Protein backbone atom coordinates (compact mmCIF):
# COMPACT_ATOMS: atom_id res chain seq x y z
CA MET A 1 -0.03 0.25 -0.03
CA HIS A 2 1.09 3.49 -0.86
CA ASP A 3 0.02 6.49 1.33
CA GLY A 4 -3.41 7.61 0.20
CA ASP A 5 -4.35 4.13 -1.02
CA ILE A 6 -7.55 2.92 0.70
CA SER A 7 -8.36 -0.63 1.19
CA TYR A 8 -11.80 -2.04 1.64
CA GLY A 9 -10.92 -5.55 2.54
CA SER A 10 -12.59 -8.35 0.66
CA LEU A 11 -15.89 -7.79 -0.84
CA ALA A 12 -18.96 -9.94 -0.78
CA PRO A 13 -22.44 -9.70 -2.57
CA ILE A 14 -25.68 -8.97 -0.24
CA THR A 15 -29.05 -9.66 -1.04
CA VAL A 16 -31.65 -7.02 0.14
CA VAL A 17 -34.96 -8.72 1.06
CA ALA A 18 -38.21 -6.63 1.59
CA GLN A 19 -39.04 -6.67 5.38
CA PRO A 20 -41.68 -9.53 6.11
CA THR A 21 -45.24 -8.29 7.07
CA SER A 22 -47.30 -8.80 10.05
CA SER A 23 -50.94 -9.17 11.10
CA VAL A 24 -52.68 -10.08 14.24
CA THR A 25 -56.50 -11.31 14.67
CA PRO A 26 -58.03 -9.96 16.80
CA ALA A 27 -56.28 -6.60 17.34
CA THR A 28 -58.26 -5.71 20.48
CA LEU A 29 -59.92 -8.38 22.56
CA PRO A 30 -61.35 -8.60 26.28
CA VAL A 31 -58.83 -10.36 28.88
CA SER A 32 -61.11 -13.38 29.59
CA THR A 33 -61.25 -14.24 25.70
CA TYR A 34 -57.22 -13.70 25.39
CA GLN A 35 -56.56 -15.85 28.44
CA LYS A 36 -58.93 -18.60 27.01
CA SER A 37 -58.27 -18.24 23.15
CA GLY A 38 -55.25 -15.88 22.63
CA VAL A 39 -54.19 -14.36 19.19
CA THR A 40 -53.13 -15.35 15.89
CA ALA A 41 -50.23 -13.70 13.97
CA THR A 42 -49.39 -14.08 10.56
CA PHE A 43 -45.83 -13.22 9.43
CA SER A 44 -45.28 -13.15 5.52
CA GLY A 45 -42.18 -12.45 3.30
CA PHE A 46 -39.63 -14.99 4.75
CA ALA A 47 -37.56 -17.14 2.69
CA PRO A 48 -39.63 -20.41 2.11
CA GLY A 49 -38.11 -23.18 4.34
CA ALA A 50 -36.62 -20.46 6.84
CA THR A 51 -36.65 -21.40 10.45
CA VAL A 52 -38.87 -18.31 12.10
CA SER A 53 -38.60 -17.69 15.86
CA PHE A 54 -41.00 -15.53 17.80
CA SER A 55 -41.02 -12.91 20.47
CA ILE A 56 -43.76 -11.15 22.86
CA GLY A 57 -43.29 -8.21 24.85
CA ASN A 58 -44.91 -5.21 26.62
CA LEU A 59 -43.17 -2.01 27.92
CA GLY A 60 -41.81 -3.91 30.91
CA SER A 61 -40.41 -7.12 29.24
CA GLY A 62 -39.74 -9.24 26.37
CA ASP A 63 -39.63 -13.21 25.91
CA THR A 64 -39.63 -15.79 23.45
CA ALA A 65 -43.22 -16.91 22.37
CA GLY A 66 -43.63 -20.45 21.37
CA PRO A 67 -41.69 -22.68 19.50
CA ASP A 68 -39.81 -21.90 16.19
CA ALA A 69 -41.78 -22.45 12.95
CA VAL A 70 -40.88 -23.29 9.41
CA ALA A 71 -42.03 -20.68 6.74
CA ASP A 72 -44.00 -22.46 4.16
CA ALA A 73 -43.42 -22.43 0.37
CA SER A 74 -44.94 -18.90 0.18
CA GLY A 75 -42.60 -17.58 2.86
CA THR A 76 -45.59 -17.31 5.44
CA VAL A 77 -45.56 -18.59 9.31
CA THR A 78 -48.48 -18.31 11.71
CA LEU A 79 -48.25 -18.17 15.66
CA ARG A 80 -51.00 -18.76 18.00
CA TYR A 81 -50.15 -17.28 21.26
CA VAL A 82 -52.31 -18.13 24.23
CA PRO A 83 -50.72 -16.52 27.20
CA GLU A 84 -49.51 -18.69 30.26
CA ALA A 85 -51.59 -17.97 33.39
CA GLY A 86 -49.90 -15.46 35.70
CA SER A 87 -47.25 -14.52 33.16
CA ASN A 88 -46.01 -10.80 32.29
CA TYR A 89 -48.42 -11.06 29.22
CA ALA A 90 -51.81 -12.82 30.48
CA GLY A 91 -53.37 -9.48 31.76
CA GLU A 92 -55.03 -6.36 30.33
CA GLY A 93 -52.36 -3.96 28.29
CA GLU A 94 -50.81 -3.62 24.95
CA TYR A 95 -48.47 -6.20 23.65
CA PHE A 96 -45.89 -6.47 20.71
CA LEU A 97 -45.31 -9.71 18.60
CA GLY A 98 -42.47 -10.04 16.57
CA ALA A 99 -40.85 -12.78 14.22
CA PHE A 100 -37.46 -13.14 13.02
CA SER A 101 -34.98 -15.70 11.10
CA ASP A 102 -31.32 -15.93 10.07
CA GLY A 103 -30.06 -14.94 13.73
CA GLY A 104 -32.27 -11.83 13.59
CA ALA A 105 -31.01 -10.59 10.25
CA VAL A 106 -34.43 -10.81 8.96
CA ARG A 107 -37.36 -9.25 11.04
CA ALA A 108 -40.92 -9.18 10.33
CA ALA A 109 -42.69 -5.53 11.04
CA GLN A 110 -43.41 -5.71 14.66
CA LEU A 111 -47.32 -5.88 15.40
CA THR A 112 -49.38 -4.84 18.62
CA PHE A 113 -52.57 -5.86 20.00
CA ALA A 114 -54.64 -4.69 22.90
CA VAL A 115 -56.13 -6.58 25.92
CA THR A 116 -58.87 -4.86 27.73
CA ALA A 117 -61.20 -5.39 30.74
CA ASP A 118 -63.98 -7.60 30.32
CA ALA A 119 -67.27 -5.73 30.05
CA ALA A 120 -69.40 -5.50 33.18
CA ALA A 121 -72.45 -7.60 33.43
CA PRO A 122 -75.32 -5.50 33.49
CA ALA A 123 -77.31 -4.74 37.04
CA PRO A 124 -80.22 -6.69 37.31
CA VAL A 125 -83.44 -4.19 36.67
CA ALA A 126 -86.05 -4.61 39.49
CA GLY A 127 -89.89 -5.10 38.34
CA PRO A 128 -92.08 -2.49 39.27
CA ALA A 129 -93.33 -2.33 43.13
CA THR A 130 -96.53 -4.05 44.09
CA PRO A 131 -98.93 -2.04 46.32
CA VAL A 132 -99.92 -3.65 49.72
CA LYS A 133 -103.41 -2.62 50.73
CA ARG A 134 -102.84 -3.83 54.36
CA ALA A 135 -100.03 -3.72 57.04
CA ALA A 136 -97.29 -5.68 55.78
CA THR A 137 -94.48 -7.39 57.95
CA PHE A 138 -90.93 -8.62 57.13
CA THR A 139 -88.65 -11.23 58.37
CA GLY A 140 -84.98 -11.83 57.98
C-alpha cells in the first residue's frame, strides 16, 4: 500500500430482501377471551423453508413466544399465542409480537394488540313495586 491508497478488504455480494409483513387477529380483545383463546399472528415474506423465531413483549419486558416454526412455500408462518396464566403477558395491556429468522437478520414488521377489561355484567333490573293494601311484616 502507498500513502493515499484505501483498502476495503474483501468484498462480498449482499442480498437485500423486503421486510416481512405482519397481521394479528383480533387486534383488540377482552382479557377473558385472550386468556382462553389467545391471538393469531401471521408473518409473510420470509424465505420459504426459513426457521422463524417469535417474541412477545410489553413496555416492561420481552420473551420468546412459542416454538420456532418453518416458513411455508410462500414464506408465511403463523403463531397462535395463548398466554401462560400468571405470566407478564396474561393481563390487560398492550403487547408486541415479533418474528425473525437468520439469527435476527430478517425481522418482520412488529405488530401490536390490545387486551382490555371484560365488559361489566349489567345490573339486574327490579320489576315494578306491588302495592300492599294492608299492613305488611317483613322477617330476615
